[in-house]
Short mmCIF file of C-alpha atoms in Angstrom, two decimals:
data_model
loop_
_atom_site.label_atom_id
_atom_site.label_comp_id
_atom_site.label_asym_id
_atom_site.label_seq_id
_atom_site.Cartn_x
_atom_site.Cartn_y
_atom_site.Cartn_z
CA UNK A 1266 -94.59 122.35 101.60
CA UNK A 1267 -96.75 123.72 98.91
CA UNK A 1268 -100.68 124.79 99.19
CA UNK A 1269 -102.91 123.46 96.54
CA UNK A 1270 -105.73 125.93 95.42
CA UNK A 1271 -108.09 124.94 98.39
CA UNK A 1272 -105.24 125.33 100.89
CA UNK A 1273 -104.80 129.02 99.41
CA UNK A 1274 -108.50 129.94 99.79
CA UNK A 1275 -108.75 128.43 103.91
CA UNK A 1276 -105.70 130.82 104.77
CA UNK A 1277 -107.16 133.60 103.13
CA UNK A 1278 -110.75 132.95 104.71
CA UNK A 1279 -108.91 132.55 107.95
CA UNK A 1280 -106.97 135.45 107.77
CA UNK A 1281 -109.79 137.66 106.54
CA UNK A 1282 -111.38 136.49 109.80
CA UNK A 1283 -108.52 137.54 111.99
CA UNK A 1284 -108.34 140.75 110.61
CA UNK A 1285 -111.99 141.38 110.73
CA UNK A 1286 -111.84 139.96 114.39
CA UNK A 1287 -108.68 142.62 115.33
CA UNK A 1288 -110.29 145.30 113.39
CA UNK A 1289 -113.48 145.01 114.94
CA UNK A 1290 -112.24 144.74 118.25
CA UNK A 1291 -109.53 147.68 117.58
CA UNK A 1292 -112.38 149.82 116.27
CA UNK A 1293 -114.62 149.48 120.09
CA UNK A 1294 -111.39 150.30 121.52
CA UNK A 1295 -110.32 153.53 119.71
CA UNK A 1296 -113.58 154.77 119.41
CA UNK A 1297 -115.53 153.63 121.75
CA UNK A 1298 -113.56 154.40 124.95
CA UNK A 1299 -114.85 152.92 128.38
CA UNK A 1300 -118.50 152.27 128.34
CA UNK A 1301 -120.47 155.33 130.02
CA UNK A 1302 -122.64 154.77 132.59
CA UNK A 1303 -126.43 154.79 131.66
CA UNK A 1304 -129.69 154.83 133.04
CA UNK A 1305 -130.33 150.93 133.58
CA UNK A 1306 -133.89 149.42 134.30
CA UNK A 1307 -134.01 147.05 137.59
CA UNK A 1308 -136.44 144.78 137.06
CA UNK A 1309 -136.26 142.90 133.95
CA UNK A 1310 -138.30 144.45 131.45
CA UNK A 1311 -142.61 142.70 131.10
CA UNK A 1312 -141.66 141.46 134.73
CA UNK A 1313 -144.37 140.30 136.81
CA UNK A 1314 -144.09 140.52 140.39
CA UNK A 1315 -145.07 137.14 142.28
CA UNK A 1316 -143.40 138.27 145.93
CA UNK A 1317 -141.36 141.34 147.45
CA UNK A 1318 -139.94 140.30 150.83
CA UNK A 1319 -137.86 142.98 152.89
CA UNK A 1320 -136.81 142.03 156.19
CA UNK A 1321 -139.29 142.65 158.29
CA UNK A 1322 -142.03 142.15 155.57
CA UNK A 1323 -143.74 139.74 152.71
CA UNK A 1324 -145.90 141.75 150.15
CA UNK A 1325 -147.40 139.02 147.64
CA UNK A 1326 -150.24 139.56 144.89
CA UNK A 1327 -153.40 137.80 145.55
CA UNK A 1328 -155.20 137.42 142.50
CA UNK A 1329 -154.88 141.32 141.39
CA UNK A 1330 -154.59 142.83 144.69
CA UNK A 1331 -151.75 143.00 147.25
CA UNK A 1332 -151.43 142.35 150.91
CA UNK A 1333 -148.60 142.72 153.18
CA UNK A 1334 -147.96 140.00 156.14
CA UNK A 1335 -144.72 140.09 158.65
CA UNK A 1336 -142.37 137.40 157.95
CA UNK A 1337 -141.88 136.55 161.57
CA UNK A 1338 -145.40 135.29 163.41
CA UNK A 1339 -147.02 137.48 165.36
CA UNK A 1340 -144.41 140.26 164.48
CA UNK A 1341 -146.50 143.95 164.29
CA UNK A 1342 -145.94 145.39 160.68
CA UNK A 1343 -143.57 148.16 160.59
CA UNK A 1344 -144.77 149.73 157.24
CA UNK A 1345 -148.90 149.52 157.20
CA UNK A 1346 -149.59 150.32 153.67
CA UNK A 1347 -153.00 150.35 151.73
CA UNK A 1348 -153.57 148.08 148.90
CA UNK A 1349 -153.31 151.42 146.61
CA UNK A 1350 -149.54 152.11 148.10
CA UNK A 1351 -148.56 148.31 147.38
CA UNK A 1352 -149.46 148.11 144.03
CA UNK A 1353 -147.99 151.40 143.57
CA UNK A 1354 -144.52 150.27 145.43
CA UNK A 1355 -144.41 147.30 142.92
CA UNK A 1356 -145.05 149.50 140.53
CA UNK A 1357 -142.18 152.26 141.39
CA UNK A 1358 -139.53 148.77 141.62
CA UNK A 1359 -141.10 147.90 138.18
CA UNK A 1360 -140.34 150.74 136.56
CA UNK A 1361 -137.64 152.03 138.58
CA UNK A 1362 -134.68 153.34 135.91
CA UNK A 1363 -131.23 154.12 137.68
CA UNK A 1364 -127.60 154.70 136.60
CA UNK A 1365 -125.39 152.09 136.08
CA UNK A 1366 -121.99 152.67 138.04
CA UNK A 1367 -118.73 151.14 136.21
CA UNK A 1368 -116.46 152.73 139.07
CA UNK A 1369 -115.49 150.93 142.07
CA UNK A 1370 -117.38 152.32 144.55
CA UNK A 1371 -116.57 151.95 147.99
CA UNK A 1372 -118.92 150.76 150.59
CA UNK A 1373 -118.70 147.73 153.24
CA UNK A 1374 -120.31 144.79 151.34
CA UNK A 1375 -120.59 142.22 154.64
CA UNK A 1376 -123.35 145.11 156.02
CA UNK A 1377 -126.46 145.94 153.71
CA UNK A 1378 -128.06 148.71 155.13
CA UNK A 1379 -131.57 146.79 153.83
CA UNK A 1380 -132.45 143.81 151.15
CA UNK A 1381 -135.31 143.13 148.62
CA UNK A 1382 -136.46 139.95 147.19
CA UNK A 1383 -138.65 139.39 143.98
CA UNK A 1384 -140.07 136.39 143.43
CA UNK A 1385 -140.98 137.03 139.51
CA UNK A 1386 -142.96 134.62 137.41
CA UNK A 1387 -140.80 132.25 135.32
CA UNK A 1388 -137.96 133.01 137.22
CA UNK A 1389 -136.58 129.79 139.19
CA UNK A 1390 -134.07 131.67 141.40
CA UNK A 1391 -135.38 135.30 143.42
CA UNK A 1392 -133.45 138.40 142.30
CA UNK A 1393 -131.95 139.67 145.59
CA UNK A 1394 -131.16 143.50 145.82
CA UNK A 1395 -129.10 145.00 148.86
CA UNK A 1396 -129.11 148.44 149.67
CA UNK A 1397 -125.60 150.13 150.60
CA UNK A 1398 -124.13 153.88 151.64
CA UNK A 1399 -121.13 154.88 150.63
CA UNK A 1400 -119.21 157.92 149.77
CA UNK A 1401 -122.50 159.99 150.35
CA UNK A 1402 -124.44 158.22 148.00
CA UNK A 1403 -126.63 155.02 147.75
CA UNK A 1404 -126.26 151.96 145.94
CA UNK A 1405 -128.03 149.07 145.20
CA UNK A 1406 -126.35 145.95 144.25
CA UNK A 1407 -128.02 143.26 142.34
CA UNK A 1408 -127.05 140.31 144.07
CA UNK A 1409 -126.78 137.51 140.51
CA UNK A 1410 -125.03 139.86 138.39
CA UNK A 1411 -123.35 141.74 140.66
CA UNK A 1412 -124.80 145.03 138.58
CA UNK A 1413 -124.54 147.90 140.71
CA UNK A 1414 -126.95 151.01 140.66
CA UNK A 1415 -126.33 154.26 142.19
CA UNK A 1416 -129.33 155.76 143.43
CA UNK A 1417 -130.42 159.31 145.96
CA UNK A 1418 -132.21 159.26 149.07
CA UNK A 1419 -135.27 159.97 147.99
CA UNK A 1420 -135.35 157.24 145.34
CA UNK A 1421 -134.11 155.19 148.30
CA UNK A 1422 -137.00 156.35 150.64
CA UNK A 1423 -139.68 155.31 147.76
CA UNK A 1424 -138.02 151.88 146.87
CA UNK A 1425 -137.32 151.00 150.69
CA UNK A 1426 -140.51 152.40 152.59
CA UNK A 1427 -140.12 150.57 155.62
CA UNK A 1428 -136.78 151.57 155.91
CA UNK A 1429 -135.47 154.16 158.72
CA UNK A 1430 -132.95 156.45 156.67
CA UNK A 1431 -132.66 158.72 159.25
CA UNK A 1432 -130.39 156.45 161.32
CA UNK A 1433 -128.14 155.58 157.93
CA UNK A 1434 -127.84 159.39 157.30
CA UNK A 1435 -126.03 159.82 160.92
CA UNK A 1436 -123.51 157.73 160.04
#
């Protein structure tokens, strides 16, 4: 079987792309390494907040302001906040940069120690974050991606206000 001139230029495109393809792919490898962790934002970036729901807790905007409301009727409010500390809780999740863990890290993933729900505008689906212990140290998994963030207590404590951590620290 013999290539014509056209046959002769498709194997050489091809295997220009192969070799580009391994080459490129070789390169990340040898170079690169494994990715390091880095500082990762949790909230998508120009987010805006509709809804943060904890447990015990519903904090939705209302026009520009905030207000908190139990999610069970006629439950008492664990966590009475001012409309300054709501809008600056948002704020803190908003903002909020933490480090990306690529390790396994080892924590019991049936018991949460504490979950928070955003409701953000043009987002059909909530983005669901459960707070963990483990090894010492506190993580928050991002429920759709399954992106986990290692964060310390006292990022913890501002994130999670309502929170007790003194009975997670015992353990």
């Amino acid at each position: 079987m013999r290539l014509g001139r056209k046959g002769w230029n498709n194997v050489i495109i091809f295997s220009m792309l192969i070799m580009i393809f391994f080459l490129n792919g070789w390169h990340k490898q040898f170079l690169g390494g494994e990715d390091k962790p880095a500082l990762q934002a949790v909230l998508p970036e120009q987010s805006f907040v509709l809804t943060l729901k904890f447990v015990d807790q519903k904090i939705e905007r209302i026009g520009t302001s905030w207000r908190t409301t139990p999610l069970q009727k006629d439950a008492p409010l664990i966590w009475h906040a001012t409309e300054q500390q709501l809008k600056d809780l948002v704020s803190y999740w908003q903002n909020a940069q933490l480090m990306g863990v690529n390790e396994s890290v080892v924590f019991n993933p049936n018991s949460p120690l504490y979950v928070a729900t955003f409701e953000l505008a043009g987002e059909s689906l909530p983005w669901v974050y459960l707070l963990y212990k483990g090894s010492g140290q506190y993580y928050l998994l991002e429920k759709n991606s399954q992106r986990i963030l290692a964060l310390d207590l006292s990022t913890a404590q501002q994130l999670f206000p309502s929170f007790d951590f003194s009975q997670s620290e015992s353990n």
